[in-house]
Coordinates of C-alpha atoms in Angstrom, one line a residue:
M1452 CA 24.3 -10.5 -70.2
K1453 CA 20.7 -9.3 -69.9
V1454 CA 19.7 -11.5 -72.9
F1455 CA 21.4 -14.5 -71.3
Y1456 CA 19.4 -14.1 -68.1
F1457 CA 16.2 -13.7 -70.0
L1458 CA 16.9 -16.8 -72.0
A1459 CA 17.9 -18.8 -69.0
A1460 CA 14.6 -17.9 -67.3
A1461 CA 12.7 -18.9 -70.4
L1462 CA 14.5 -22.2 -70.6
F1463 CA 13.9 -23.0 -66.9
L1464 CA 10.2 -22.0 -66.9
P1465 CA 8.7 -25.2 -68.3
V1466 CA 10.7 -27.2 -65.7
W1467 CA 9.3 -25.1 -62.8
C1468 CA 5.7 -25.5 -64.2
R1469 CA 6.1 -29.3 -64.3
A1470 CA 7.2 -29.3 -60.7
Q1471 CA 3.8 -27.9 -59.7
V1472 CA 1.8 -30.8 -61.1
P1473 CA 0.7 -33.1 -58.2
A1474 CA 2.5 -36.4 -58.1
S1475 CA 0.4 -39.5 -58.7
T1476 CA 1.6 -40.9 -55.3
P1477 CA 1.1 -38.6 -52.3
P1478 CA 4.1 -38.1 -50.0
A1479 CA 4.3 -40.4 -47.0
I1480 CA 3.0 -39.0 -43.7
D1481 CA 5.5 -39.0 -40.9
E1482 CA 3.6 -40.8 -38.0
T1483 CA 6.7 -41.3 -35.9
V1484 CA 5.9 -41.0 -32.2
P1485 CA 8.8 -39.5 -30.2
A1486 CA 10.5 -42.0 -28.0
E1487 CA 9.3 -42.1 -24.4
S1488 CA 11.4 -39.8 -22.2
N1489 CA 10.9 -38.6 -18.7
N1490 CA 14.1 -36.6 -18.6
Y1491 CA 12.7 -33.3 -17.5
P1492 CA 15.1 -32.0 -14.8
P1493 CA 13.6 -29.2 -12.7
G1494 CA 14.8 -25.7 -13.7
P1495 CA 16.4 -23.0 -11.6
D1496 CA 13.0 -21.7 -10.2
S1497 CA 12.5 -25.1 -8.6
Q1498 CA 15.8 -24.9 -6.7
P1499 CA 16.5 -22.8 -3.6
H1500 CA 18.2 -19.5 -4.4
A1501 CA 20.7 -17.8 -2.2
G1502 CA 19.2 -14.7 -0.7
V1503 CA 15.6 -15.9 -1.1
A1504 CA 14.0 -16.5 2.3
A1505 CA 12.3 -19.9 2.5
G1506 CA 8.7 -20.1 3.8
K1507 CA 7.6 -22.2 6.7
I1508 CA 5.7 -25.5 6.4
F1509 CA 3.6 -27.3 9.0
T1510 CA 1.2 -30.2 8.9
F1511 CA -1.9 -31.4 10.8
Q1512 CA -4.4 -34.2 10.7
L1513 CA -8.0 -33.4 9.7
K1514 CA -10.6 -35.8 11.1
D1515 CA -14.4 -35.8 11.8
S1516 CA -15.4 -34.5 8.3
K1517 CA -19.1 -34.1 7.8
I1518 CA -18.8 -34.1 4.1
F1519 CA -16.5 -37.2 3.9
P1520 CA -17.4 -38.9 7.2
G1521 CA -15.1 -41.3 8.8
T1522 CA -12.0 -40.2 6.9
T1523 CA -8.6 -39.0 8.1
R1524 CA -6.1 -37.0 6.1
T1525 CA -3.0 -34.9 6.3
I1526 CA -3.1 -31.2 5.6
T1527 CA 0.2 -29.4 4.7
V1528 CA 0.4 -25.7 5.0
Y1529 CA 3.1 -23.5 3.4
A1530 CA 3.3 -19.8 4.5
P1531 CA 5.8 -17.7 2.5
A1532 CA 8.4 -15.6 4.2
A1533 CA 6.7 -12.5 2.7
Y1534 CA 3.5 -13.3 4.5
Q1535 CA 3.0 -10.9 7.4
G1536 CA -0.4 -12.0 8.7
D1537 CA -1.9 -8.5 8.6
K1538 CA -4.2 -9.2 5.6
P1539 CA -5.6 -12.2 3.8
A1540 CA -3.2 -14.0 1.4
C1541 CA -3.9 -15.6 -2.0
V1542 CA -4.3 -19.4 -1.9
Y1543 CA -3.0 -22.4 -3.8
V1544 CA -4.6 -25.7 -3.0
G1545 CA -2.6 -28.7 -4.1
L1546 CA -4.4 -32.0 -4.3
D1547 CA -2.4 -35.1 -3.2
G1548 CA -0.3 -32.6 -1.3
L1549 CA 1.5 -29.6 -2.6
G1550 CA 3.9 -31.5 -5.0
F1551 CA 5.9 -30.1 -7.9
N1552 CA 8.5 -28.5 -5.5
A1553 CA 5.7 -26.0 -4.9
A1554 CA 7.1 -24.4 -1.7
T1555 CA 10.5 -23.6 -3.3
V1556 CA 8.8 -22.4 -6.5
F1557 CA 6.6 -20.1 -4.5
D1558 CA 9.6 -18.8 -2.5
N1559 CA 11.3 -17.8 -5.8
L1560 CA 8.3 -16.5 -7.7
I1561 CA 7.0 -14.4 -4.8
A1562 CA 10.5 -12.9 -4.4
Q1563 CA 10.5 -12.1 -8.1
H1564 CA 7.0 -10.6 -7.9
A1565 CA 5.9 -13.1 -10.5
M1566 CA 3.0 -14.2 -8.3
P1567 CA 1.3 -12.7 -5.3
V1568 CA 2.0 -13.6 -1.7
T1569 CA 0.3 -17.1 -1.6
I1570 CA -0.3 -19.6 1.1
G1571 CA -0.1 -23.2 -0.1
I1572 CA -2.5 -25.9 1.2
G1573 CA -1.7 -29.5 0.4
V1574 CA -4.6 -31.8 0.8
S1575 CA -4.2 -35.6 0.9
P1576 CA -7.1 -37.8 0.0
G1577 CA -9.1 -39.3 2.8
V1578 CA -8.7 -42.8 4.2
A1579 CA -11.3 -44.5 6.4
E1580 CA -10.2 -47.4 8.6
S1581 CA -12.2 -50.6 8.7
S1582 CA -13.6 -51.9 12.0
Q1583 CA -10.5 -54.1 12.2
P1584 CA -7.5 -51.8 11.5
P1585 CA -5.2 -51.9 9.8
E1586 CA -7.0 -54.5 7.7
N1587 CA -8.6 -53.4 4.4
P1588 CA -9.1 -49.6 4.9
R1589 CA -11.3 -47.7 2.4
F1590 CA -9.3 -45.4 0.2
D1591 CA -11.4 -42.4 -0.8
R1592 CA -9.0 -40.9 -3.4
S1593 CA -11.0 -41.9 -6.5
F1594 CA -14.3 -41.1 -4.9
E1595 CA -13.2 -37.7 -3.6
F1596 CA -11.1 -36.6 -6.6
D1597 CA -12.6 -38.3 -9.7
S1598 CA -16.3 -37.6 -8.9
R1599 CA -17.9 -34.8 -10.9
S1600 CA -19.8 -33.2 -8.1
D1601 CA -19.4 -30.2 -5.8
R1602 CA -18.6 -32.3 -2.7
L1603 CA -14.8 -31.8 -2.8
A1604 CA -15.3 -28.1 -3.4
R1605 CA -17.6 -27.9 -0.4
F1606 CA -15.1 -29.9 1.6
L1607 CA -12.3 -27.5 0.8
I1608 CA -14.4 -24.4 1.3
E1609 CA -16.4 -25.4 4.4
E1610 CA -14.0 -27.6 6.2
V1611 CA -10.3 -27.5 5.1
M1612 CA -9.8 -23.8 4.7
P1613 CA -11.5 -22.9 8.0
A1614 CA -9.4 -25.6 9.7
V1615 CA -6.3 -24.0 8.2
E1616 CA -7.2 -20.6 9.5
R1617 CA -7.6 -22.0 13.0
Q1618 CA -4.0 -23.1 12.9
P1619 CA -1.2 -20.6 13.6
A1620 CA 1.7 -20.5 11.2
A1621 CA 5.0 -21.9 12.3
D1622 CA 6.2 -18.6 13.6
G1623 CA 2.9 -17.8 15.3
R1624 CA 1.3 -15.6 12.7
A1625 CA -2.4 -16.0 12.2
I1626 CA -3.4 -17.6 8.9
K1627 CA -5.7 -15.4 6.9
L1628 CA -7.0 -16.7 3.5
S1629 CA -8.6 -14.6 0.8
A1630 CA -12.2 -15.4 0.0
D1631 CA -11.9 -13.7 -3.4
P1632 CA -12.1 -16.4 -6.2
N1633 CA -9.6 -14.4 -8.2
D1634 CA -7.1 -14.9 -5.4
R1635 CA -7.4 -18.7 -5.4
A1636 CA -5.7 -21.4 -7.5
I1637 CA -5.9 -25.1 -7.4
G1638 CA -3.9 -27.9 -9.0
G1639 CA -2.9 -31.5 -9.0
G1640 CA -1.7 -34.4 -11.1
S1641 CA -3.6 -37.4 -12.5
T1642 CA -6.8 -37.9 -10.4
G1643 CA -5.8 -34.7 -8.5
A1644 CA -5.8 -32.8 -11.8
I1645 CA -9.4 -33.6 -12.8
A1646 CA -10.3 -32.9 -9.2
A1647 CA -8.7 -29.5 -9.4
F1648 CA -10.7 -28.8 -12.6
T1649 CA -13.9 -30.1 -11.0
V1650 CA -13.6 -27.8 -8.0
A1651 CA -13.2 -24.7 -10.2
W1652 CA -15.9 -25.9 -12.6
E1653 CA -18.4 -26.5 -9.8
R1654 CA -17.4 -23.4 -7.8
P1655 CA -16.0 -20.6 -10.0
D1656 CA -17.2 -18.3 -7.2
A1657 CA -14.4 -19.9 -5.0
F1658 CA -11.5 -20.9 -7.4
R1659 CA -10.6 -19.6 -10.9
R1660 CA -7.0 -20.7 -11.6
V1661 CA -6.3 -24.4 -12.4
F1662 CA -3.1 -26.4 -12.9
S1663 CA -3.8 -29.8 -14.5
A1664 CA -1.0 -32.3 -15.0
I1665 CA -1.6 -35.7 -16.7
G1666 CA -5.3 -35.3 -15.9
T1667 CA -7.6 -38.3 -15.6
Y1668 CA -10.3 -37.1 -18.0
V1669 CA -11.2 -40.7 -18.6
G1670 CA -13.9 -43.1 -17.5
M1671 CA -13.1 -43.4 -13.8
R1672 CA -16.3 -41.7 -12.6
G1673 CA -17.6 -39.9 -15.7
G1674 CA -14.6 -37.7 -16.5
E1675 CA -14.9 -38.5 -20.2
Q1676 CA -18.2 -36.6 -20.2
Y1677 CA -16.4 -33.3 -19.6
Y1678 CA -15.4 -33.0 -23.3
V1679 CA -19.0 -32.5 -24.3
L1680 CA -20.2 -30.7 -21.2
V1681 CA -17.5 -28.0 -21.6
R1682 CA -18.6 -27.5 -25.2
K1683 CA -22.3 -27.1 -24.3
T1684 CA -22.0 -25.0 -21.1
E1685 CA -21.7 -21.2 -21.0
P1686 CA -18.1 -20.4 -20.3
K1687 CA -17.1 -19.8 -16.7
P1688 CA -14.5 -17.4 -15.4
L1689 CA -11.6 -19.9 -15.3
R1690 CA -8.0 -20.0 -16.5
I1691 CA -6.5 -23.5 -17.0
F1692 CA -2.9 -24.7 -17.7
M1693 CA -2.7 -28.3 -18.9
Q1694 CA 0.3 -30.7 -19.3
D1695 CA 0.5 -34.3 -20.6
G1696 CA 2.8 -36.6 -22.4
V1697 CA 2.3 -38.7 -25.5
H1698 CA 3.1 -41.9 -23.6
D1699 CA 0.8 -41.1 -20.7
E1700 CA -1.2 -44.2 -19.7
W1701 CA -1.8 -45.2 -16.1
P1702 CA -0.7 -48.8 -15.9
G1703 CA -3.2 -49.5 -13.2
G1704 CA -6.2 -48.8 -15.3
P1705 CA -5.8 -48.7 -19.1
E1706 CA -9.4 -50.0 -19.4
M1707 CA -10.6 -46.6 -18.1
G1708 CA -9.5 -44.8 -21.3
D1709 CA -6.6 -43.1 -23.1
W1710 CA -5.0 -40.5 -20.9
W1711 CA -3.1 -38.8 -23.8
M1712 CA -6.0 -38.6 -26.1
S1713 CA -8.4 -37.5 -23.3
N1714 CA -6.1 -34.6 -22.4
Q1715 CA -5.9 -33.4 -26.0
T1716 CA -9.7 -33.7 -26.4
M1717 CA -10.3 -31.9 -23.1
N1718 CA -7.9 -29.1 -24.3
R1719 CA -9.7 -28.8 -27.6
A1720 CA -13.1 -28.6 -25.9
L1721 CA -11.8 -25.8 -23.6
E1722 CA -10.4 -23.9 -26.6
F1723 CA -13.6 -24.4 -28.6
A1724 CA -15.7 -23.2 -25.7
G1725 CA -13.7 -20.0 -25.4
Y1726 CA -11.6 -20.6 -22.2
D1727 CA -8.3 -19.0 -21.4
V1728 CA -6.3 -22.3 -21.6
R1729 CA -2.7 -23.1 -22.4
H1730 CA -1.2 -26.6 -22.9
V1731 CA 2.3 -28.0 -23.1
W1732 CA 2.7 -31.6 -24.4
G1733 CA 5.7 -33.7 -23.9
A1734 CA 7.1 -37.2 -24.5
G1735 CA 6.6 -38.5 -21.0
S1736 CA 4.6 -41.2 -19.4
H1737 CA 2.2 -41.1 -16.4
N1738 CA 4.4 -39.3 -13.9
G1739 CA 5.0 -35.8 -12.7
S1740 CA 8.5 -35.1 -14.1
Q1741 CA 7.5 -32.7 -16.9
A1742 CA 4.8 -31.1 -14.7
T1743 CA 7.5 -30.4 -12.0
L1744 CA 9.6 -28.7 -14.7
L1745 CA 6.7 -26.7 -16.0
F1746 CA 5.2 -25.7 -12.7
P1747 CA 7.1 -22.3 -12.3
D1748 CA 6.0 -21.2 -15.8
A1749 CA 2.5 -22.5 -15.2
M1750 CA 2.3 -20.4 -12.1
R1751 CA 3.6 -17.3 -13.9
W1752 CA 1.0 -17.9 -16.6
L1753 CA -1.9 -18.5 -14.2
W1754 CA -1.1 -15.4 -12.2
R1755 CA -0.1 -13.2 -15.0
D1756 CA -1.8 -9.7 -15.0
Y1757 CA -2.8 -10.2 -11.3
P1758 CA -4.8 -8.6 -9.7
A1759 CA -6.8 -8.1 -12.9
P1760 CA -9.9 -10.4 -12.4
I1761 CA -10.4 -13.5 -14.6
R1762 CA -13.6 -13.0 -16.5
P1763 CA -15.6 -15.4 -18.7
Q1764 CA -14.7 -15.3 -22.3
P1765 CA -17.2 -15.1 -25.3
P1766 CA -18.5 -18.5 -26.1
G1767 CA -17.4 -20.6 -29.1
N1768 CA -20.6 -22.7 -29.0
P1769 CA -22.8 -21.4 -32.0
V1770 CA -26.0 -21.9 -30.1
L1771 CA -24.8 -19.8 -27.2
K1772 CA -23.6 -17.2 -29.7
A1773 CA -27.0 -17.1 -31.3
V1774 CA -28.9 -17.0 -28.0
L1775 CA -26.8 -14.9 -25.6
Q1776 CA -26.7 -11.1 -25.7
P1777 CA -23.1 -10.0 -25.3
G1778 CA -22.5 -8.2 -22.0
E1779 CA -25.7 -9.5 -20.4
D1780 CA -25.6 -11.7 -17.4
W1781 CA -28.1 -13.0 -14.8
Q1782 CA -29.7 -10.3 -12.6
V1783 CA -31.8 -10.9 -9.6
A1784 CA -35.4 -10.0 -10.4
A1785 CA -36.9 -11.0 -7.1
E1786 CA -35.9 -12.5 -3.8
G1787 CA -37.5 -15.5 -2.1
C1788 CA -40.1 -16.1 -4.8
P1789 CA -41.9 -19.4 -5.5
A1790 CA -41.2 -21.7 -8.3
G1791 CA -44.2 -20.7 -10.5
L1792 CA -44.1 -17.8 -12.9
A1793 CA -45.7 -16.7 -16.2
A1794 CA -45.9 -13.7 -18.5
N1795 CA -49.0 -12.0 -19.7
P1796 CA -49.4 -10.7 -23.2
Q1797 CA -47.7 -7.5 -22.3
G1798 CA -44.6 -9.4 -21.1
Q1799 CA -45.2 -8.6 -17.4
I1800 CA -44.1 -11.4 -15.1
S1801 CA -46.6 -12.7 -12.5
Y1802 CA -46.4 -15.1 -9.6
P1803 CA -49.1 -17.5 -8.4
D1804 CA -51.0 -15.1 -6.2
A1805 CA -52.9 -11.9 -6.4
Q1806 CA -50.8 -9.8 -4.1
P1807 CA -49.2 -6.6 -5.6
S1808 CA -45.7 -7.6 -4.5
P1809 CA -43.8 -9.2 -7.4
C1810 CA -42.5 -11.7 -4.8
G1811 CA -45.6 -12.4 -2.9
G1812 CA -46.2 -16.0 -4.2
T1813 CA -46.3 -19.0 -2.0
A1814 CA -44.5 -22.3 -2.6
G1815 CA -46.9 -25.0 -3.7
A1816 CA -49.5 -22.6 -5.2
E1817 CA -51.6 -24.1 -7.9
P1818 CA -50.3 -23.8 -11.5
F1819 CA -51.4 -20.9 -13.6
A1820 CA -51.0 -19.5 -17.1
F1821 CA -52.2 -16.6 -19.2
G1822 CA -54.4 -16.8 -22.3
A1823 CA -54.2 -14.7 -25.4
D1824 CA -56.7 -12.2 -24.0
G1825 CA -54.6 -11.7 -20.8
T1826 CA -56.9 -13.9 -18.7
L1827 CA -55.2 -15.7 -15.8
H1828 CA -56.1 -19.3 -15.8
R1829 CA -55.5 -21.4 -12.7
A1830 CA -55.7 -25.2 -12.6
N1831 CA -56.5 -27.5 -9.7
S1832 CA -54.7 -30.8 -9.1
V1833 CA -52.2 -30.5 -12.0
R1834 CA -48.5 -29.7 -12.0
N1835 CA -48.2 -27.5 -15.1
I1836 CA -50.5 -25.9 -17.7
T1837 CA -50.1 -24.1 -21.0
I1838 CA -52.9 -22.2 -22.9
R1839 CA -53.2 -22.4 -26.7
N1840 CA -54.2 -19.5 -28.9
N1841 CA -57.7 -21.1 -29.4
G1842 CA -58.3 -21.2 -25.6
D1843 CA -57.6 -25.0 -25.3
A1844 CA -55.1 -26.0 -22.6
Y1845 CA -52.6 -28.8 -22.0
A1846 CA -52.0 -29.8 -18.4
V1847 CA -50.0 -32.5 -16.7
T1848 CA -50.4 -34.3 -13.4
Q1849 CA -47.6 -36.4 -11.9
S1850 CA -48.4 -39.2 -14.4
E1851 CA -51.0 -38.0 -16.9
L1852 CA -51.3 -35.6 -19.8
W1853 CA -54.7 -33.8 -20.3
L1854 CA -56.3 -31.7 -23.0
I1855 CA -58.8 -29.2 -21.5
R1856 CA -60.8 -27.7 -24.3
A1857 CA -62.1 -24.1 -24.1
T1858 CA -65.6 -25.6 -23.8
G1859 CA -64.5 -27.3 -20.5
E1860 CA -64.3 -30.8 -22.0
R1861 CA -61.5 -32.8 -20.5
V1862 CA -59.6 -35.4 -22.6
R1863 CA -56.9 -37.6 -21.1
L1864 CA -54.2 -37.9 -23.7
D1865 CA -51.6 -40.1 -22.0
Q1866 CA -50.7 -41.8 -18.7
D1867 CA -47.8 -43.5 -17.0
L1868 CA -45.6 -40.4 -17.2
K1869 CA -42.7 -40.2 -14.9
G1870 CA -43.2 -37.1 -12.8
A1871 CA -44.6 -34.9 -15.6
S1872 CA -43.6 -31.4 -14.7
G1873 CA -43.7 -29.1 -17.7
V1874 CA -45.6 -28.8 -20.9
A1875 CA -45.0 -26.5 -24.0
L1876 CA -46.1 -26.3 -27.6
S1877 CA -43.7 -25.7 -30.5
P1878 CA -44.3 -22.2 -32.0
D1879 CA -46.1 -23.6 -35.0
G1880 CA -48.4 -25.6 -32.7
L1881 CA -47.5 -28.9 -34.3
W1882 CA -45.6 -30.6 -31.5
L1883 CA -46.0 -30.9 -27.8
F1884 CA -43.0 -31.2 -25.3
V1885 CA -43.6 -32.7 -21.9
A1886 CA -40.8 -32.7 -19.3
Q1887 CA -40.5 -35.6 -16.8
S1888 CA -38.8 -34.7 -13.6
L1889 CA -38.3 -38.3 -12.5
S1890 CA -36.7 -39.4 -15.8
R1891 CA -33.7 -38.7 -17.9
S1892 CA -35.8 -37.9 -21.0
G1893 CA -38.7 -35.7 -22.1
L1894 CA -41.6 -36.7 -24.3
S1895 CA -42.5 -35.4 -27.7
Y1896 CA -46.0 -35.7 -29.2
R1897 CA -47.5 -34.9 -32.6
V1898 CA -50.4 -32.5 -32.2
R1899 CA -53.4 -33.5 -34.4
P1900 CA -55.7 -30.9 -35.9
D1901 CA -58.3 -31.6 -33.2
G1902 CA -55.8 -31.0 -30.4
T1903 CA -55.2 -34.6 -29.5
V1904 CA -51.8 -36.2 -29.8
D1905 CA -50.0 -39.3 -31.0
A1906 CA -46.5 -40.4 -32.1
R1907 CA -45.1 -40.3 -28.5
E1908 CA -41.3 -40.6 -28.2
P1909 CA -38.8 -40.1 -25.3
F1910 CA -37.3 -37.6 -27.7
Y1911 CA -35.5 -35.1 -25.4
D1912 CA -32.3 -36.4 -23.7
F1913 CA -31.4 -34.4 -20.6
Y1914 CA -28.0 -33.8 -19.2
V1915 CA -28.3 -35.2 -15.6
P1916 CA -25.6 -34.2 -13.0
V1917 CA -23.6 -37.1 -11.8
W1918 CA -25.0 -36.7 -8.2
A1919 CA -28.6 -37.0 -9.4
D1920 CA -30.7 -39.9 -10.6
D1921 CA -33.1 -37.9 -12.8
S1922 CA -33.3 -34.6 -14.6
G1923 CA -35.4 -32.7 -12.1
A1924 CA -36.9 -31.0 -15.2
A1925 CA -39.7 -28.5 -14.6
G1926 CA -41.0 -25.6 -16.7
I1927 CA -40.4 -25.3 -20.5
A1928 CA -40.4 -22.2 -22.8
M1929 CA -39.9 -22.0 -26.5
D1930 CA -38.1 -19.3 -28.6
K1931 CA -39.3 -18.3 -32.1
D1932 CA -36.7 -20.5 -33.8
G1933 CA -38.1 -23.6 -32.1
R1934 CA -35.5 -24.1 -29.4
A1935 CA -36.8 -25.4 -26.1
Y1936 CA -35.5 -24.0 -22.8
V1937 CA -36.0 -26.3 -19.8
A1938 CA -35.5 -25.6 -16.1
T1939 CA -33.4 -28.5 -14.7
R1940 CA -31.0 -29.4 -11.9
A1941 CA -28.2 -28.3 -14.1
G1942 CA -29.7 -24.8 -14.8
V1943 CA -31.4 -24.0 -18.1
Q1944 CA -30.9 -26.7 -20.8
I1945 CA -31.5 -25.5 -24.3
F1946 CA -32.6 -28.2 -26.8
D1947 CA -32.4 -28.1 -30.6
R1948 CA -35.3 -29.3 -32.7
N1949 CA -33.8 -32.8 -32.8
G1950 CA -34.2 -33.2 -29.1
R1951 CA -30.5 -32.7 -28.2
V1952 CA -29.1 -30.5 -25.5
A1953 CA -27.2 -27.9 -27.5
A1954 CA -26.4 -25.5 -24.7
I1955 CA -26.5 -25.1 -20.9
L1956 CA -26.9 -21.9 -18.9
P1957 CA -26.0 -22.5 -15.3
L1958 CA -27.6 -20.3 -12.7
P1959 CA -25.5 -18.3 -10.1
G1960 CA -24.2 -20.7 -7.5
N1961 CA -25.2 -23.7 -9.7
A1962 CA -28.7 -23.4 -8.3
A1963 CA -31.2 -25.8 -9.7
A1964 CA -33.8 -24.1 -12.0
T1965 CA -37.4 -24.8 -11.0
N1966 CA -39.4 -22.9 -13.6
L1967 CA -39.0 -20.3 -16.4
C1968 CA -40.7 -18.2 -19.0
F1969 CA -40.0 -15.5 -21.5
G1970 CA -41.1 -12.0 -20.7
G1971 CA -40.3 -8.3 -21.2
R1972 CA -41.9 -6.0 -23.8
S1973 CA -40.4 -7.9 -26.7
F1974 CA -40.4 -11.3 -24.9
D1975 CA -36.6 -11.3 -25.2
T1976 CA -35.9 -11.7 -21.5
L1977 CA -35.6 -15.1 -19.9
Y1978 CA -36.9 -15.3 -16.3
V1979 CA -35.8 -18.3 -14.3
A1980 CA -36.7 -19.4 -10.7
G1981 CA -34.1 -21.2 -8.7
G1982 CA -32.4 -21.1 -5.3
G1983 CA -35.2 -19.0 -3.7
K1984 CA -34.8 -16.2 -6.3
V1985 CA -36.0 -15.2 -9.7
Y1986 CA -33.3 -14.3 -12.2
R1987 CA -33.7 -12.5 -15.4
R1988 CA -31.4 -12.3 -18.5
K1989 CA -31.9 -10.4 -21.7
L1990 CA -31.2 -12.7 -24.7
H1991 CA -30.5 -12.2 -28.4
V1992 CA -33.7 -14.2 -29.3
E1993 CA -37.4 -13.8 -28.7
G1994 CA -39.6 -16.2 -26.9
A1995 CA -42.7 -17.7 -28.4
P1996 CA -45.6 -17.5 -25.9
P1997 CA -47.9 -20.6 -26.2
W1998 CA -51.0 -18.3 -26.6
A1999 CA -49.5 -16.5 -29.6
P2000 CA -50.8 -17.4 -33.1
P2001 CA -48.9 -20.3 -34.7
S2002 CA -45.9 -19.1 -36.6
K2003 CA -43.9 -20.9 -39.3
L2004 CA -40.5 -22.1 -38.2
P2005 CA -37.2 -21.8 -40.2
P2006 CA -36.1 -24.9 -42.2
W2007 CA -34.5 -27.6 -40.2
G2008 CA -32.8 -30.9 -41.1
A2009 CA -32.3 -34.4 -39.7
G2010 CA -29.1 -33.5 -37.9

């Protein structure tokens, strides 16, 4: 019998080998899309349970908004039965109202200790009446919810939540809302979903848990730009749950984009960037049926491990990985300082005055820079200046670029600049970067051997926030690998050597950056002025001071 098995194996061996040879015709790919189905009946956690006390709900009208003037809207407030009013509760803000059977879900999950005691606030979009009501009112929903700005976040924080706290609960208990961002969640569907994400994105100091259903990450008001912005920006301390269906397309606006593909692309961007994100895809269309089914599990997932704080995750962006020092964050170096700052050859940071206090500068002081010998150079009637190793200087006015030779000779190199505000040399001294605060681009010049320039191009494309018309760019610093760091409205934008924004470092509170420089003993600490403070952050790279001897850069390609 043993011989028989051996022979049988030997006889079958050639057949098995032939089966491994690739066929000349590849197998067909199954591209079948599941049939559309919105059959997602809510589960047991979305149904009232015997023995589970129901929370109380009340509504009120919110008018006289200063952030969205002329609008009126309904605010719905849910207070769970477990809420005693003796201490602040966690918060869930639902955009377009609470939705998703939220009150019943919260009753059940709070009773199961699957989420903390949470007050729900449903916010409807604003409507402004015309001068001839009820004719042709202005519907603010898309403006309020689709816009990528901090206006809705400020509205919730500054107007809605204080208004809720002024209302007594249905049984007379005072409403107290936690101010801890770790205690706050926000969610919505469609335009309400991108709005929920935007609120947390703009204000992670106020909201950190996001529920996004059939999100409108399309070309309504720039939502399609999130895919790239998420990839480039240092990760924020957010947790996001996403839902969508393969047949999702809003029939009222297919020209705006592909909802299904946009949600997948957004999810992939979040995963790449390093976020704590989970998605569930279905076969539904543009409606809330699957989201309602998933809402209890989404809340469990978003609130899991509470009260452990949600923290930013390590970045996936390779530039951020190369630049950032793990465990290092922004620290306040000085309070109330002016925009101008520079480092001497010892890496010590100075401000534009001679007072001993590190924060004694005055706003609007004349620009200054250090030379290679440590001499402090001031410049009259210019906006920014940088000193070369040979003692020559480049300076910019509002509209002009100048070369000021060490001999005192002045040469105007260019004019008609758009709010020139920063100037920096590449570490090898071969290229000059000029930032333009009143433009969306920065200029690149080739530096000739005699210090003059040519080959001007609008080479650097800035990311400009949706609420701004220009970059607001200011100071520039270079690292030894040739990356440029620019102070802008969006924080610090880091450019690769092909003129592309490769990474963005927001400042605390999303403050606009107004100037920056490298400093510290090894010039590996980035100092940034913004929001009336100077922040510092130790990086994994070293800066290249303009007065340092020219250094050869690592190889680089066309990109």
